[in-house]
PDB file of C-alpha atoms in Angstrom:
ATOM      1  CA  UNK O 215       0.000   0.000   0.000  1.00 58.00           C
ATOM      2  CA  UNK O 216       1.459   3.378  -0.967  1.00 75.00           C
ATOM      3  CA  UNK O 217       1.735   6.264   1.460  1.00 92.00           C
ATOM      4  CA  UNK O 218      -1.322   8.064   0.068  1.00 91.00           C
ATOM      5  CA  UNK O 219      -3.534   4.998   0.431  1.00 91.00           C
ATOM      6  CA  UNK O 220      -2.494   4.598   4.078  1.00 93.00           C
ATOM      7  CA  UNK O 221      -3.058   8.294   4.783  1.00 94.00           C
ATOM      8  CA  UNK O 222      -6.509   8.077   3.127  1.00 94.00           C
ATOM      9  CA  UNK O 223      -7.388   5.067   5.330  1.00 93.00           C
ATOM     10  CA  UNK O 224      -6.211   7.040   8.372  1.00 95.00           C
ATOM     11  CA  UNK O 225      -8.443   9.944   7.286  1.00 95.00           C
ATOM     12  CA  UNK O 226     -11.428   7.621   6.847  1.00 93.00           C
ATOM     13  CA  UNK O 227     -10.788   6.089  10.280  1.00 94.00           C
ATOM     14  CA  UNK O 228     -10.626   9.533  11.888  1.00 95.00           C
ATOM     15  CA  UNK O 229     -13.921  10.507  10.244  1.00 95.00           C
ATOM     16  CA  UNK O 230     -15.521   7.191  11.279  1.00 94.00           C
ATOM     17  CA  UNK O 231     -14.444   7.718  14.897  1.00 95.00           C
ATOM     18  CA  UNK O 232     -15.732  11.286  14.918  1.00 92.00           C
ATOM     19  CA  UNK O 233     -19.020  10.851  13.016  1.00 90.00           C
ATOM     20  CA  UNK O 234     -19.829   7.140  13.348  1.00 94.00           C
ATOM     21  CA  UNK O 235     -19.435   6.495   9.618  1.00 94.00           C
ATOM     22  CA  UNK O 236     -17.248   7.502   6.709  1.00 91.00           C
ATOM     23  CA  UNK O 237     -18.963  10.188   4.628  1.00 91.00           C
ATOM     24  CA  UNK O 238     -18.774  10.047   0.850  1.00 93.00           C
ATOM     25  CA  UNK O 239     -16.807  12.730  -1.014  1.00 93.00           C
ATOM     26  CA  UNK O 240     -19.793  15.107  -1.042  1.00 94.00           C
ATOM     27  CA  UNK O 241     -20.122  14.647   2.706  1.00 94.00           C
ATOM     28  CA  UNK O 242     -16.425  15.306   3.214  1.00 96.00           C
ATOM     29  CA  UNK O 243     -16.663  18.481   1.113  1.00 96.00           C
ATOM     30  CA  UNK O 244     -19.700  19.583   3.131  1.00 94.00           C
ATOM     31  CA  UNK O 245     -17.799  19.030   6.414  1.00 93.00           C
ATOM     32  CA  UNK O 246     -14.809  21.023   5.158  1.00 96.00           C
ATOM     33  CA  UNK O 247     -17.112  23.809   3.941  1.00 96.00           C
ATOM     34  CA  UNK O 248     -18.875  24.033   7.316  1.00 93.00           C
ATOM     35  CA  UNK O 249     -15.491  24.065   9.054  1.00 94.00           C
ATOM     36  CA  UNK O 250     -14.245  26.877   6.821  1.00 96.00           C
ATOM     37  CA  UNK O 251     -17.451  28.843   7.339  1.00 94.00           C
ATOM     38  CA  UNK O 252     -16.682  28.773  11.040  1.00 90.00           C
ATOM     39  CA  UNK O 253     -18.734  28.514  14.140  1.00 70.00           C
ATOM     40  CA  UNK O 254     -22.306  29.521  13.632  1.00 68.00           C
ATOM     41  CA  UNK O 255     -25.455  28.712  15.549  1.00 63.00           C
ATOM     42  CA  UNK O 256     -26.811  25.309  14.572  1.00 66.00           C
ATOM     43  CA  UNK O 257     -29.163  25.709  11.693  1.00 73.00           C
ATOM     44  CA  UNK O 258     -30.282  23.982   8.570  1.00 86.00           C
ATOM     45  CA  UNK O 259     -28.661  25.013   5.339  1.00 89.00           C
ATOM     46  CA  UNK O 260     -30.673  25.486   2.172  1.00 91.00           C
ATOM     47  CA  UNK O 261     -29.795  23.403  -0.893  1.00 93.00           C
ATOM     48  CA  UNK O 262     -28.031  26.434  -2.386  1.00 94.00           C
ATOM     49  CA  UNK O 263     -26.072  27.015   0.827  1.00 93.00           C
ATOM     50  CA  UNK O 264     -25.005  23.361   0.859  1.00 93.00           C
ATOM     51  CA  UNK O 265     -23.717  23.775  -2.705  1.00 96.00           C
ATOM     52  CA  UNK O 266     -21.921  26.969  -1.628  1.00 96.00           C
ATOM     53  CA  UNK O 267     -20.335  25.094   1.294  1.00 96.00           C
ATOM     54  CA  UNK O 268     -19.042  22.392  -1.050  1.00 96.00           C
ATOM     55  CA  UNK O 269     -17.689  25.098  -3.370  1.00 97.00           C
ATOM     56  CA  UNK O 270     -15.883  26.678  -0.400  1.00 98.00           C
ATOM     57  CA  UNK O 271     -14.397  23.267   0.365  1.00 98.00           C
ATOM     58  CA  UNK O 272     -13.210  22.707  -3.201  1.00 97.00           C
ATOM     59  CA  UNK O 273     -11.633  26.181  -3.293  1.00 98.00           C
ATOM     60  CA  UNK O 274     -10.005  25.554   0.091  1.00 98.00           C
ATOM     61  CA  UNK O 275      -8.602  22.210  -1.035  1.00 98.00           C
ATOM     62  CA  UNK O 276      -7.437  23.451  -4.432  1.00 97.00           C
ATOM     63  CA  UNK O 277      -5.779  26.461  -2.815  1.00 97.00           C
ATOM     64  CA  UNK O 278      -3.169  23.921  -1.657  1.00 96.00           C
ATOM     65  CA  UNK O 279      -2.294  23.488  -5.345  1.00 95.00           C
ATOM     66  CA  UNK O 280      -2.238  27.211  -6.109  1.00 96.00           C
ATOM     67  CA  UNK O 281      -5.522  27.178  -8.022  1.00 97.00           C
ATOM     68  CA  UNK O 282      -7.345  29.556  -5.649  1.00 97.00           C
ATOM     69  CA  UNK O 283      -6.440  32.116  -3.029  1.00 97.00           C
ATOM     70  CA  UNK O 284      -8.510  33.233  -0.089  1.00 97.00           C
ATOM     71  CA  UNK O 285      -9.999  36.697  -0.770  1.00 98.00           C
ATOM     72  CA  UNK O 286     -11.793  37.354   2.522  1.00 97.00           C
ATOM     73  CA  UNK O 287     -15.313  37.136   3.903  1.00 96.00           C
ATOM     74  CA  UNK O 288     -18.472  38.858   2.797  1.00 95.00           C
ATOM     75  CA  UNK O 289     -20.793  40.787   5.112  1.00 93.00           C
ATOM     76  CA  UNK O 290     -22.523  37.541   6.110  1.00 89.00           C
ATOM     77  CA  UNK O 291     -19.215  35.897   7.038  1.00 90.00           C
ATOM     78  CA  UNK O 292     -18.976  33.551   4.055  1.00 93.00           C
ATOM     79  CA  UNK O 293     -15.435  33.011   2.725  1.00 96.00           C
ATOM     80  CA  UNK O 294     -14.634  33.909  -0.881  1.00 97.00           C
ATOM     81  CA  UNK O 295     -11.759  32.923  -3.135  1.00 98.00           C
ATOM     82  CA  UNK O 296     -10.112  34.241  -6.271  1.00 98.00           C
ATOM     83  CA  UNK O 297      -9.223  31.808  -9.042  1.00 96.00           C
ATOM     84  CA  UNK O 298      -5.485  31.895  -9.736  1.00 96.00           C
ATOM     85  CA  UNK O 299      -4.941  28.993 -12.127  1.00 95.00           C
ATOM     86  CA  UNK O 300      -7.265  26.337 -13.482  1.00 92.00           C
ATOM     87  CA  UNK O 301      -6.979  22.914 -11.906  1.00 88.00           C
ATOM     88  CA  UNK O 302      -5.378  20.320 -14.130  1.00 83.00           C
ATOM     89  CA  UNK O 303      -7.908  18.851 -16.551  1.00 77.00           C
ATOM     90  CA  UNK O 304      -8.314  15.228 -15.606  1.00 82.00           C
ATOM     91  CA  UNK O 305     -10.858  12.448 -15.800  1.00 92.00           C
ATOM     92  CA  UNK O 306     -13.303  12.025 -12.919  1.00 91.00           C
ATOM     93  CA  UNK O 307     -11.234   9.367 -11.141  1.00 91.00           C
ATOM     94  CA  UNK O 308      -8.107  11.547 -11.241  1.00 92.00           C
ATOM     95  CA  UNK O 309     -10.098  14.579 -10.039  1.00 92.00           C
ATOM     96  CA  UNK O 310     -11.432  12.624  -7.070  1.00 92.00           C
ATOM     97  CA  UNK O 311      -7.953  11.358  -6.213  1.00 93.00           C
ATOM     98  CA  UNK O 312      -6.643  14.947  -6.377  1.00 94.00           C
ATOM     99  CA  UNK O 313      -9.390  16.099  -3.981  1.00 95.00           C
ATOM    100  CA  UNK O 314      -8.722  13.125  -1.692  1.00 95.00           C
ATOM    101  CA  UNK O 315      -5.010  13.957  -1.600  1.00 95.00           C
ATOM    102  CA  UNK O 316      -5.846  17.551  -0.688  1.00 96.00           C
ATOM    103  CA  UNK O 317      -8.364  16.372   1.934  1.00 97.00           C
ATOM    104  CA  UNK O 318      -5.722  14.115   3.517  1.00 96.00           C
ATOM    105  CA  UNK O 319      -3.466  17.155   3.844  1.00 96.00           C
ATOM    106  CA  UNK O 320      -6.377  19.301   5.099  1.00 97.00           C
ATOM    107  CA  UNK O 321      -7.125  16.838   7.894  1.00 95.00           C
ATOM    108  CA  UNK O 322      -3.428  16.601   8.756  1.00 90.00           C
ATOM    109  CA  UNK O 323      -2.983  12.951   7.923  1.00 78.00           C
TER     110      UNK O 323
END
């Protein structure tokens, strides 16, 4: 097993311990987005807000690769990013692996 695969398993185990199950990639992106949004009173997010949270997560993860940079927060406290460079064009499997690699780094594994 290569180093990435072990680090991904460690990430999944950490998520399982914390949440009782391993979320799928959308769930992981949602968790990262909520984390980046910061502490807010518990509330339900609209479908659009959930999509925005996943976008925040993707921008956060791809900022590790120099594709985005943090631009600040709007008046409602939502983080915004500026696109710096397009992510490498890849097939879906390669894109998911790229996001997983960034998520492993995000979670400190």
